[in-house]
């Protein structure tokens, strides 16, 4: 099992170029199943989740060519079953359901099991697709979905602005007869990126970024060339690394308009921020101040994906920080590992209280999910001594070559095993 060896206490400097957004590339790769002809997708991050998505497209009959961060998809695949093994590789592969069902009238996949963050239900996905005319049954953990007469556009009001449910409905609706209205939809930037990709293929979609998306389905979809947006969570992770380790860093391609709720927390922590025309500059030259209470919310609120990473940065801050995790049931698994490094954190239910300590100490710690792993790496940068971080496979799901990125900015991080 691979591990990262991190020697803390080194300040960061220089520039980090933000990779393409994992949570945009994944639904866009699923959407690339739809158009006839060839689609070229640029700025696709080289991470295990996108490799899994490419394997799923191949298993659905698409021809894939990946060269660096450019993925070419020949969308003439028309198979409709996704193996259990592929479904288990990546929980969010349920995002293929809407596209495969919409294009082929059928989709068989495994119920995406729970993951490190707790049960990951898909009830909103299922009820919306049923309302569009799909017949969905579950047999021995396999979901069998059919739409023998195709799908019909409908008006759907989501009980919660689920990102995945919004994306699945969008991907089904572009293939459906008539108009689909998605009320209380997710507003994340990745939703707008997916909508823009689909418009580039000829789809008629409007309202993305707001609370209601309208799709006029049934338009013929053709291949296109598209560039995935920068990854706002990776960008904020590098900002947090600099806040924790100290130093000055330019995070290139970070779009500050996507990060307002996170940037305000960094400013409350005493970091100095400024904005270039193509990135964000951060300076952290003194002990951080605790930012008060951090509540995770749907976009444009503070993103749940940044909870662990910001928690790592405030472990040595002056004062106490309260984190309230409102989105996922079980997203404090990094707390125990941070405590092994000397952090003073108490977590109960959806609340964690971090009392800042003067020093963290390098330790042997283990990642058990993607953002929790990134958080442990951030904490290790600010710790005294050496940290060995196991479970690198979780970090590799969302961060391209994290050791190279951080080392190029002055940190001492190497991969062993
Ligand atoms: C997406 O997950 C992201 N993943 C997550 O990023 C992100 O944390 C999450 O959105 C919230 O922003 C991808 O885009 C691949 P949700 P998703 O549906 O779509 C519940 C990362 O680290 N829910 O908005 O699964 C669900 O259990 C990952 O990059 C239902 O109850 O998120 C959760 O508690 C982690 N029923 C909440 O809603 C449903 O049918 C938010 O889930 C669907 C969701």
Coordinates of C-alpha atoms and ligand atoms in Angstrom, one line a residue:
X1 CA 0.0 0.0 0.0
X2 CA 1.4 3.4 -1.0
X3 CA 2.1 6.0 1.7
X4 CA 3.1 9.7 1.7
X5 CA 6.0 10.7 3.8
X6 CA 5.7 14.4 4.8
X7 CA 8.3 16.4 6.7
X8 CA 6.4 19.3 8.2
X9 CA 7.5 22.8 9.1
X10 CA 8.4 24.1 5.6
X11 CA 6.6 27.2 4.3
X12 CA 5.0 27.2 0.9
X13 CA 5.9 29.5 -2.0
X14 CA 5.6 29.8 -5.7
X15 CA 2.6 28.8 -7.9
X16 CA 0.3 25.8 -8.2
X17 CA -1.8 25.3 -11.3
X18 CA -5.3 24.0 -10.5
X19 CA -6.3 20.8 -12.2
X20 CA -9.6 20.2 -14.0
X21 CA -12.7 19.7 -11.8
X22 CA -13.3 16.0 -10.8
X23 CA -17.0 16.7 -10.0
X24 CA -17.5 18.3 -13.4
X25 CA -15.4 15.9 -15.5
X26 CA -17.3 12.9 -14.1
X27 CA -20.8 14.0 -15.2
X28 CA -19.4 15.3 -18.5
X29 CA -17.8 11.9 -19.2
X30 CA -21.2 10.3 -18.6
X31 CA -22.8 12.9 -20.9
X32 CA -20.3 12.0 -23.6
X33 CA -22.2 8.7 -24.0
X34 CA -25.1 10.6 -25.5
X35 CA -23.9 12.4 -28.7
X36 CA -23.4 10.7 -32.0
X37 CA -19.9 11.1 -33.2
X38 CA -16.7 12.2 -31.5
X39 CA -16.3 14.4 -28.4
X40 CA -13.1 15.9 -27.3
X41 CA -12.9 16.8 -23.6
X42 CA -10.0 18.8 -22.3
X43 CA -8.6 19.5 -18.8
X44 CA -9.8 16.1 -17.6
X45 CA -7.8 15.4 -14.3
X46 CA -5.7 12.3 -14.4
X47 CA -7.2 10.7 -11.2
X48 CA -8.6 7.3 -10.5
X49 CA -12.2 8.4 -10.6
X50 CA -11.9 9.6 -14.2
X51 CA -10.1 6.4 -15.1
X52 CA -13.1 4.5 -13.6
X53 CA -15.5 6.6 -15.7
X54 CA -13.5 5.9 -18.8
X55 CA -13.7 2.2 -18.1
X56 CA -17.4 2.4 -17.7
X57 CA -17.7 4.2 -21.1
X58 CA -15.6 1.5 -22.7
X59 CA -17.8 -1.2 -21.2
X60 CA -20.8 0.6 -22.7
X61 CA -19.3 0.3 -26.2
X62 CA -17.7 3.7 -26.5
X63 CA -14.1 4.0 -27.9
X64 CA -12.0 6.1 -25.6
X65 CA -8.6 7.7 -26.2
X66 CA -6.9 9.5 -23.3
X67 CA -3.7 11.5 -24.0
X68 CA -2.6 13.5 -21.0
X69 CA -5.6 15.6 -19.9
X70 CA -7.5 15.2 -23.2
X71 CA -10.1 12.5 -23.5
X72 CA -11.7 11.7 -26.9
X73 CA -14.9 9.7 -26.7
X74 CA -16.6 8.1 -29.7
X75 CA -20.2 8.2 -28.5
X76 CA -21.5 5.5 -30.7
X77 CA -21.7 3.1 -27.7
X78 CA -25.2 1.7 -27.1
X79 CA -24.8 -1.0 -24.5
X80 CA -26.7 -0.6 -21.2
X81 CA -25.2 -2.7 -18.4
X82 CA -22.6 -1.5 -15.9
X83 CA -20.9 -4.3 -14.0
X84 CA -20.9 -4.5 -10.3
X85 CA -17.1 -4.4 -10.2
X86 CA -17.1 -1.1 -12.1
X87 CA -19.9 0.3 -9.9
X88 CA -18.0 -0.5 -6.8
X89 CA -14.9 1.3 -8.1
X90 CA -16.6 4.6 -7.8
X91 CA -19.8 5.4 -5.9
X92 CA -20.7 8.3 -8.1
X93 CA -21.0 6.1 -11.2
X94 CA -24.7 6.2 -10.6
X95 CA -24.4 9.4 -12.7
X96 CA -24.4 7.1 -15.8
X97 CA -27.9 6.0 -15.1
X98 CA -29.7 9.0 -16.6
X99 CA -27.6 9.0 -19.8
X100 CA -27.7 5.3 -20.5
X101 CA -31.5 5.1 -19.8
X102 CA -32.2 8.1 -21.9
X103 CA -30.2 7.0 -24.9
X104 CA -30.8 3.2 -24.9
X105 CA -34.1 2.9 -23.0
X106 CA -32.5 0.5 -20.6
X107 CA -29.9 0.5 -17.8
X108 CA -28.8 -2.2 -15.5
X109 CA -26.3 -1.3 -12.7
X110 CA -25.6 -2.2 -9.1
X111 CA -27.0 -0.3 -6.3
X112 CA -24.2 2.1 -5.5
X113 CA -23.2 0.9 -2.0
X114 CA -22.5 3.3 0.8
X115 CA -19.1 4.9 1.0
X116 CA -16.8 6.4 3.6
X117 CA -19.2 9.3 4.0
X118 CA -22.1 7.2 5.1
X119 CA -25.1 5.7 3.1
X120 CA -25.3 7.4 -0.2
X121 CA -29.1 7.0 -1.1
X122 CA -30.3 7.6 -4.6
X123 CA -34.0 7.9 -3.8
X124 CA -34.3 11.3 -5.5
X125 CA -32.7 9.9 -8.6
X126 CA -35.0 7.0 -8.7
X127 CA -38.3 8.8 -8.0
X128 CA -37.5 11.5 -10.7
X129 CA -36.7 8.9 -13.4
X130 CA -39.9 6.9 -12.5
X131 CA -41.9 10.2 -12.9
X132 CA -40.3 10.5 -16.4
X133 CA -41.7 7.1 -17.3
X134 CA -38.9 4.7 -16.3
X135 CA -39.8 1.3 -14.7
X136 CA -37.1 0.6 -12.0
X137 CA -36.9 -2.6 -10.0
X138 CA -34.2 -3.9 -7.7
X139 CA -33.1 -7.5 -7.7
X140 CA -30.3 -8.7 -5.5
X141 CA -28.6 -5.3 -5.4
X142 CA -28.9 -4.7 -9.1
X143 CA -31.1 -1.9 -10.4
X144 CA -33.0 -2.8 -13.6
X145 CA -34.3 0.3 -15.3
X146 CA -36.3 0.3 -18.5
X147 CA -38.2 3.0 -20.5
X148 CA -39.7 0.9 -23.4
X149 CA -41.6 3.9 -24.7
X150 CA -38.8 6.4 -24.0
X151 CA -38.9 9.1 -21.3
X152 CA -41.3 12.0 -21.0
X153 CA -40.4 15.5 -19.9
X154 CA -42.0 16.3 -16.5
X155 CA -41.9 19.0 -13.8
X156 CA -39.8 17.7 -10.8
X157 CA -39.4 19.5 -7.5
X158 CA -36.4 18.0 -5.7
X159 CA -36.9 17.7 -1.9
X160 CA -33.2 18.6 -1.5
X161 CA -30.9 20.2 -4.1
X162 CA -28.9 17.0 -4.7
X163 CA -26.0 17.5 -7.1
X164 CA -26.1 13.9 -8.4
X165 CA -29.9 13.8 -8.8
X166 CA -29.9 17.1 -10.7
X167 CA -27.2 15.8 -13.0
X168 CA -29.0 12.5 -13.6
X169 CA -32.3 14.2 -14.4
X170 CA -30.5 16.6 -16.8
X171 CA -28.9 13.7 -18.6
X172 CA -32.2 11.8 -18.9
X173 CA -34.2 15.0 -19.8
X174 CA -32.1 15.9 -22.9
X175 CA -33.3 12.5 -24.3
X176 CA -36.9 12.8 -23.2
X177 CA -39.9 13.9 -25.2
X178 CA -40.9 17.5 -24.3
X179 CA -40.0 19.8 -21.5
X180 CA -38.5 18.9 -18.1
X181 CA -38.4 21.5 -15.3
X182 CA -36.2 20.8 -12.3
X183 CA -37.2 22.9 -9.3
X184 CA -35.0 23.2 -6.2
X185 CA -32.1 21.9 -8.3
X186 CA -28.5 22.1 -7.3
X187 CA -26.7 25.4 -8.1
X188 CA -23.1 24.2 -7.9
X189 CA -20.7 25.5 -10.7
X190 CA -20.3 21.9 -11.9
X191 CA -24.0 21.8 -12.8
X192 CA -23.5 24.9 -15.0
X193 CA -20.4 23.2 -16.6
X194 CA -22.4 20.1 -17.4
X195 CA -25.2 22.2 -18.9
X196 CA -22.7 24.2 -21.0
X197 CA -21.2 20.9 -22.3
X198 CA -24.7 19.6 -23.2
X199 CA -25.5 22.9 -25.0
X200 CA -22.3 22.5 -26.9
X201 CA -23.7 19.1 -28.1
X202 CA -26.9 20.8 -29.2
X203 CA -29.1 20.4 -26.1
X204 CA -31.7 23.1 -25.2
X205 CA -31.1 23.8 -21.5
X206 CA -31.5 27.0 -19.5
X207 CA -31.6 28.2 -15.9
X208 CA -28.5 26.3 -14.7
X209 CA -26.8 28.1 -11.8
X210 CA -30.2 29.2 -10.5
X211 CA -32.9 27.2 -8.6
X212 CA -34.8 26.0 -11.6
X213 CA -33.4 24.3 -14.8
X214 CA -35.6 23.9 -17.9
X215 CA -34.7 21.4 -20.6
X216 CA -36.5 21.0 -23.9
X217 CA -35.6 17.4 -24.7
X218 CA -35.3 15.3 -27.9
X219 CA -32.8 17.5 -29.8
X220 CA -30.3 15.5 -31.8
X221 CA -27.0 15.6 -29.9
X222 CA -23.7 15.9 -31.8
X223 CA -20.1 15.6 -30.7
X224 CA -18.2 18.7 -29.5
X225 CA -15.0 20.0 -28.1
X226 CA -15.1 21.1 -24.5
X227 CA -12.8 22.2 -21.7
X228 CA -13.7 21.2 -18.1
X229 CA -13.7 24.0 -15.5
X230 CA -11.0 24.3 -12.8
X231 CA -11.4 22.2 -9.7
X232 CA -12.6 24.7 -7.0
X233 CA -12.1 22.2 -4.2
X234 CA -8.5 21.4 -5.2
X235 CA -7.8 25.2 -5.5
X236 CA -9.2 25.7 -2.0
X237 CA -7.1 22.7 -0.7
X238 CA -3.9 24.4 -1.9
X239 CA -5.0 27.7 -0.3
X240 CA -5.6 25.8 3.0
X241 CA -2.2 24.1 2.7
X242 CA -0.6 27.5 2.5
X243 CA -2.7 28.8 5.4
X244 CA -1.6 25.8 7.5
X245 CA 2.1 25.7 6.6
X246 CA 2.5 29.5 6.2
X247 CA 4.1 31.2 3.2
X248 CA 2.9 32.9 0.0
X249 CA 1.3 31.0 -2.9
X250 CA -0.4 31.8 -6.2
X251 CA -3.1 29.3 -7.1
X252 CA -3.5 29.6 -10.8
X253 CA -6.8 29.0 -12.6
X254 CA -8.7 29.3 -9.2
X255 CA -11.9 31.1 -9.9
X256 CA -12.6 33.2 -6.8
X257 CA -16.3 33.7 -7.8
X258 CA -16.7 29.9 -7.2
X259 CA -15.1 30.2 -3.7
X260 CA -16.6 33.2 -2.0
X261 CA -17.9 31.3 1.0
X262 CA -14.5 29.6 1.5
X263 CA -12.4 32.7 0.9
X264 CA -14.3 34.6 3.6
X265 CA -13.3 31.9 6.1
X266 CA -9.6 32.2 5.1
X267 CA -9.8 36.0 5.6
X268 CA -11.4 35.5 9.1
X269 CA -8.4 33.2 9.8
X270 CA -6.1 36.2 9.1
X271 CA -4.9 35.2 5.7
X272 CA -4.2 37.9 3.2
X273 CA -5.9 37.2 -0.2
X274 CA -5.7 39.0 -3.5
X275 CA -7.0 38.1 -7.0
X276 CA -5.0 38.0 -10.2
X277 CA -6.8 37.8 -13.6
X278 CA -6.2 34.0 -13.6
X279 CA -5.9 33.0 -10.0
X280 CA -5.8 33.7 -6.2
X281 CA -2.8 34.8 -4.2
X282 CA -2.6 33.9 -0.5
X283 CA -0.2 35.0 2.2
X284 CA -0.1 33.5 5.7
X285 CA 2.7 34.8 7.8
X286 CA 1.4 34.6 11.4
X287 CA -0.5 32.2 13.6
X288 CA -4.0 31.8 12.2
X289 CA -7.1 32.9 14.1
X290 CA -10.0 30.6 14.7
X291 CA -12.8 31.6 12.2
X292 CA -15.7 31.0 14.5
X293 CA -18.4 28.7 13.3
X294 CA -18.2 26.9 9.9
X295 CA -21.5 25.5 8.6
X296 CA -21.5 23.3 5.5
X297 CA -24.3 24.2 3.1
X298 CA -25.3 23.6 -0.5
X299 CA -23.8 26.1 -3.0
X300 CA -23.2 29.0 -2.7
X301 CA -22.7 28.2 1.0
X302 CA -19.5 26.7 2.5
X303 CA -18.9 23.4 0.6
X304 CA -18.9 20.1 2.6
X305 CA -15.9 19.0 0.5
X306 CA -13.8 21.8 2.2
X307 CA -14.9 20.9 5.8
X308 CA -12.0 18.5 6.6
X309 CA -9.4 20.5 4.8
X310 CA -10.2 23.7 6.6
X311 CA -10.4 21.8 9.9
X312 CA -6.8 20.7 9.4
X313 CA -5.7 24.3 8.9
X314 CA -7.4 25.6 12.1
X315 CA -6.0 22.8 14.4
X316 CA -3.2 25.2 15.3
X317 CA -5.2 28.4 15.2
X318 CA -5.7 30.8 18.1
X319 CA -9.1 30.1 19.6
X320 CA -11.9 27.5 19.0
X321 CA -13.7 26.7 15.7
X322 CA -17.1 24.9 15.6
X323 CA -17.8 22.9 12.5
X324 CA -21.4 21.9 11.7
X325 CA -21.6 19.2 8.9
X326 CA -25.1 19.6 7.4
X327 CA -24.7 17.6 4.2
X328 CA -23.3 14.1 5.0
X329 CA -23.9 11.9 7.9
X330 CA -20.4 10.6 8.5
X331 CA -17.8 13.1 7.5
X332 CA -15.7 13.5 10.6
X333 CA -13.5 10.3 10.1
X334 CA -10.4 12.5 9.8
X335 CA -10.9 13.8 13.4
X336 CA -9.4 10.7 15.1
X337 CA -6.4 10.9 12.9
X338 CA -5.9 14.6 13.5
X339 CA -6.0 13.9 17.2
X340 CA -3.2 11.4 16.8
X341 CA -1.2 14.4 15.6
X342 CA -2.0 16.3 18.7
X343 CA -5.1 18.2 17.6
X344 CA -7.7 19.0 20.3
X345 CA -11.0 18.1 18.6
X346 CA -14.3 16.8 20.0
X347 CA -16.8 15.5 17.4
X348 CA -20.4 14.5 18.3
X349 CA -23.1 13.9 15.6
X350 CA -22.9 16.7 13.0
X351 CA -20.8 19.0 15.2
X352 CA -17.0 19.1 15.8
X353 CA -15.3 21.6 18.1
X354 CA -11.6 22.3 17.4
X355 CA -9.6 24.0 20.2
X356 CA -6.4 25.4 18.6
X357 CA -3.1 24.0 20.0
X358 CA 0.3 25.6 19.6
X359 CA 1.9 22.5 17.9
X360 CA 0.9 19.5 15.8
X361 CA 3.3 16.5 15.7
X362 CA 4.1 14.2 12.8
X363 CA 2.5 10.7 13.2
X364 CA 1.5 7.6 11.4
X365 CA -2.0 8.3 10.1
X366 CA -4.4 6.7 7.7
X367 CA -6.8 8.3 5.2
X368 CA -10.3 6.7 4.9
X369 CA -11.8 9.1 2.4
X370 CA -10.8 11.6 -0.3
X371 CA -11.1 14.9 1.5
X372 CA -10.2 13.5 4.9
X373 CA -6.9 12.3 3.3
X374 CA -6.2 15.7 1.9
X375 CA -6.9 17.2 5.3
X376 CA -4.3 14.9 6.9
X377 CA -1.7 16.0 4.3
X378 CA -2.5 19.6 5.0
X379 CA -2.1 19.0 8.8
X380 CA 1.2 17.2 8.2
X381 CA 2.6 20.2 6.4
X382 CA 2.1 22.3 9.5
X383 CA 3.3 19.6 12.0
X384 CA 6.7 19.2 13.6
X385 CA 8.5 16.2 12.4
X386 CA 7.6 13.4 10.0
X387 CA 4.1 12.1 9.1
X388 CA 3.5 8.8 7.2
X389 CA 0.1 9.0 5.6
X390 CA -1.5 5.7 4.5
X391 CA -4.6 5.3 2.3
X392 CA -3.1 7.4 -0.5
X393 CA -5.5 5.6 -2.9
X394 CA -8.3 7.8 -1.5
X395 CA -6.4 11.0 -2.2
X396 CA -5.5 9.8 -5.7
X397 CA -9.3 9.6 -6.4
X398 CA -9.4 13.4 -6.6
X399 CA -6.0 14.9 -6.6
X400 CA -3.5 14.6 -9.5
X401 CA 0.0 13.7 -8.1
X402 CA -0.5 15.4 -4.8
X403 CA 3.1 14.8 -3.8
X404 CA 4.5 16.6 -7.0
X405 CA 2.1 19.5 -6.6
X406 CA 3.0 20.2 -3.0
X407 CA 6.7 19.5 -3.4
X408 CA 6.9 22.0 -6.3
X409 CA 5.5 24.6 -3.8
X410 CA 8.3 23.9 -1.3
X411 CA 6.9 21.1 0.8
X412 CA 8.7 17.9 1.6
X413 CA 6.3 15.2 0.4
X414 CA 7.3 11.9 -1.2
X415 CA 5.4 8.7 -2.1
X416 CA 6.7 5.4 -1.0
X417 CA 5.5 1.8 -1.5
Ligands
LIG1 C1 -21.6 15.4 -5.1 O1 -22.0 14.2 -4.5 C2 -20.1 15.4 -5.1 N1 -19.6 14.3 -5.9 C3 -19.6 15.3 -3.7 O2 -18.1 15.4 -3.7 C4 -20.1 16.5 -2.9 O3 -19.7 16.4 -1.6 C5 -21.6 16.5 -3.0 O4 -22.1 16.5 -4.4 C6 -22.2 17.7 -2.3 O5 -21.7 18.9 -2.9 C7 -19.6 14.3 -7.2 O6 -20.0 15.3 -7.8 C8 -19.0 13.2 -8.0 P1 -25.7 15.0 -3.2 P2 -23.5 13.7 -4.5 O7 -26.5 14.2 -4.1 O8 -24.1 14.0 -5.8 C9 -28.3 13.0 0.2 C10 -15.9 14.8 -3.3 O9 -15.3 14.7 -2.2 N2 -29.1 12.4 -0.9 O10 -25.8 16.5 -3.4 O11 -23.6 12.3 -4.0 C11 -26.9 12.4 0.3 O12 -26.9 11.2 1.0 C12 -17.4 14.3 -3.3 O13 -15.5 15.3 -4.3 C13 -30.2 11.6 -0.6 O14 -30.6 11.5 0.5 O15 -24.2 14.6 -3.4 C14 -26.2 13.5 1.0 O16 -26.4 13.4 2.4 C15 -17.8 13.8 -1.9 N3 -30.9 11.1 -1.7 C16 -26.9 14.8 0.4 O17 -28.1 14.4 -0.1 C17 -30.5 11.2 -3.0 O18 -31.2 10.6 -3.9 C18 -26.1 15.5 -0.7 O19 -25.9 14.6 -1.7 C19 -29.4 11.9 -3.3 C20 -28.7 12.5 -2.2

